[in-house]
Coordinates of C-alpha atoms in Angstrom, one line a residue:
X1303 CA 0.0 -29.3 12.4
X1304 CA 0.0 -25.6 11.2
X1305 CA -1.3 -25.0 7.7
X1306 CA 2.0 -23.1 6.6
X1307 CA 5.5 -23.5 8.5
X1308 CA 6.8 -20.6 7.4
X1309 CA 5.0 -17.4 7.0
X1310 CA 5.6 -15.6 4.0
X1311 CA 8.4 -13.0 3.9
X1312 CA 7.5 -9.2 4.9
X1313 CA 8.3 -8.3 1.2
X1314 CA 5.8 -10.6 -0.2
X1315 CA 3.4 -9.8 2.2
X1316 CA 3.9 -6.0 1.2
X1317 CA 3.5 -7.0 -2.5
X1318 CA 0.3 -9.1 -2.1
X1319 CA -1.5 -6.2 0.8
X1320 CA -1.6 -8.8 3.6
X1321 CA -2.1 -8.2 7.3
X1322 CA 0.9 -7.1 9.1
X1323 CA 0.6 -9.5 12.1
X1324 CA -0.5 -13.1 10.7
X1325 CA 0.5 -12.0 6.5
X1326 CA -2.7 -14.2 5.5
X1327 CA -5.5 -11.5 5.8
X1328 CA -6.4 -9.6 3.2
X1329 CA -6.4 -5.3 4.3
X1330 CA -8.0 -4.2 1.3
X1331 CA -11.8 -5.2 0.5
X1332 CA -11.7 -5.7 -3.1
X1333 CA -9.2 -5.6 -5.8
X1334 CA -6.8 -3.3 -7.0
X1335 CA -8.6 -2.9 -10.7
X1336 CA -11.7 -2.0 -9.1
X1337 CA -11.5 1.7 -10.4
X1338 CA -14.1 2.9 -8.0
X1339 CA -13.7 0.9 -5.0
X1340 CA -9.6 0.1 -4.8
X1341 CA -9.6 2.1 -2.0
X1342 CA -12.1 0.2 0.3
X1343 CA -9.9 -1.1 3.1
X1344 CA -11.2 -3.6 6.0
X1345 CA -11.8 -2.6 9.3
X1346 CA -9.9 -5.9 10.9
X1347 CA -8.1 -8.7 9.7
X1348 CA -10.2 -11.1 8.7
X1349 CA -7.7 -14.0 9.7
X1350 CA -6.5 -12.5 13.2
X1351 CA -8.5 -10.2 13.6
X1352 CA -5.9 -7.3 13.8
X1353 CA -7.5 -3.8 14.2
X1354 CA -5.8 -2.0 10.9
X1355 CA -6.9 1.5 11.8
X1356 CA -5.0 1.8 15.3
X1357 CA -6.5 5.6 16.2
X1358 CA -8.7 7.7 14.0
X1359 CA -7.0 9.4 11.3
X1360 CA -4.2 6.7 11.7
X1361 CA -4.2 6.6 7.6
X1362 CA -3.2 10.6 7.4
X1363 CA 0.6 9.5 7.7
X1364 CA 0.5 7.5 4.7
X1365 CA 0.3 10.7 2.6
X1366 CA 3.6 11.5 3.4
X1367 CA 4.7 7.9 2.4
X1368 CA 2.8 8.7 -1.2
X1369 CA 4.3 12.1 -1.3
X1370 CA 7.7 10.7 -1.3
X1371 CA 6.3 7.8 -3.4
X1372 CA 4.8 10.5 -5.9
X1373 CA 8.0 12.8 -5.5
X1374 CA 10.8 10.1 -6.5
X1375 CA 8.4 9.2 -9.6
X1376 CA 8.0 12.6 -10.9
X1377 CA 11.8 13.5 -10.4
X1378 CA 12.3 10.2 -12.8
X1379 CA 9.7 11.1 -15.4
X1380 CA 11.4 14.6 -14.9
X1381 CA 14.4 12.8 -15.9
X1382 CA 13.6 11.0 -18.8
X1383 CA 11.8 14.0 -20.2
X1384 CA 14.3 15.8 -20.5
X1385 CA 16.8 14.0 -21.4
X1386 CA 14.3 12.7 -24.4
X1387 CA 13.9 16.7 -25.4
X1388 CA 10.2 16.0 -25.2
X1389 CA 7.7 19.2 -25.5
X1390 CA 6.0 21.0 -22.7
X1391 CA 2.6 19.3 -24.1
X1392 CA 3.8 15.9 -24.0
X1393 CA 5.7 16.4 -20.2
X1394 CA 2.4 17.5 -19.1
X1395 CA 0.3 14.8 -21.0
X1396 CA 2.7 12.4 -19.4
X1397 CA 2.6 13.3 -15.7
X1398 CA -1.3 13.6 -15.7
X1399 CA -1.5 9.9 -17.3
X1400 CA 1.2 8.5 -14.9
X1401 CA -0.7 10.3 -12.1
X1402 CA -4.1 8.9 -13.1
X1403 CA -2.6 5.3 -13.6
X1404 CA -0.7 4.8 -10.4
X1405 CA -2.9 6.2 -7.9
X1406 CA -4.2 3.7 -6.9
X1407 CA -1.1 1.6 -6.7
X1408 CA 0.4 5.1 -4.4
X1409 CA -2.9 4.7 -1.9
X1410 CA -2.5 0.8 -1.6
X1411 CA 1.2 0.4 -0.9
X1412 CA 1.6 4.0 1.4
X1413 CA -1.1 2.3 3.5
X1414 CA 0.4 -0.9 3.5
X1415 CA 3.9 0.3 4.2
X1416 CA 2.8 2.9 7.0
X1417 CA 0.9 -0.4 8.7
X1418 CA 4.0 -2.8 8.5
X1419 CA 6.3 0.3 9.8
X1420 CA 3.9 1.2 12.8
X1421 CA 2.1 -1.6 13.7
X1422 CA 2.1 -2.2 17.4
X1423 CA 1.7 -5.9 16.4
X1424 CA 4.8 -6.2 14.2
X1425 CA 6.4 -9.6 15.9
X1426 CA 4.5 -12.5 14.3
X1427 CA 2.6 -14.6 17.2
X1428 CA 3.1 -18.9 16.5
X1429 CA -0.7 -19.3 16.9
X1430 CA -1.9 -17.1 13.9
X1431 CA -0.1 -19.8 11.6

């Protein structure tokens, strides 16, 4: 009998940084909160052996997703800063703090979204459950 009758939803799997095929294996080796090693990505899924980097330079596409995230954050931050009538110094300190705090999150989720959007194994197979 299978461990899981229904696999987790794609949304839950993306939030948990799980494999796009089996939705069980971790994409990243270390925790998001490990400041110096948050970017270490597994080569293959530990559960179903899906190769995460489909070709050399595959993750370069994640930069565009990260750029989109960063742009959206800066627009929201700018609107808040303008409406709150913050000084230029406060805005610069706020932007630098926001970028430093959110770099691990933006890095991870841009890679995960790229994997889920471009993965050749988007259809899930029952043998992995």
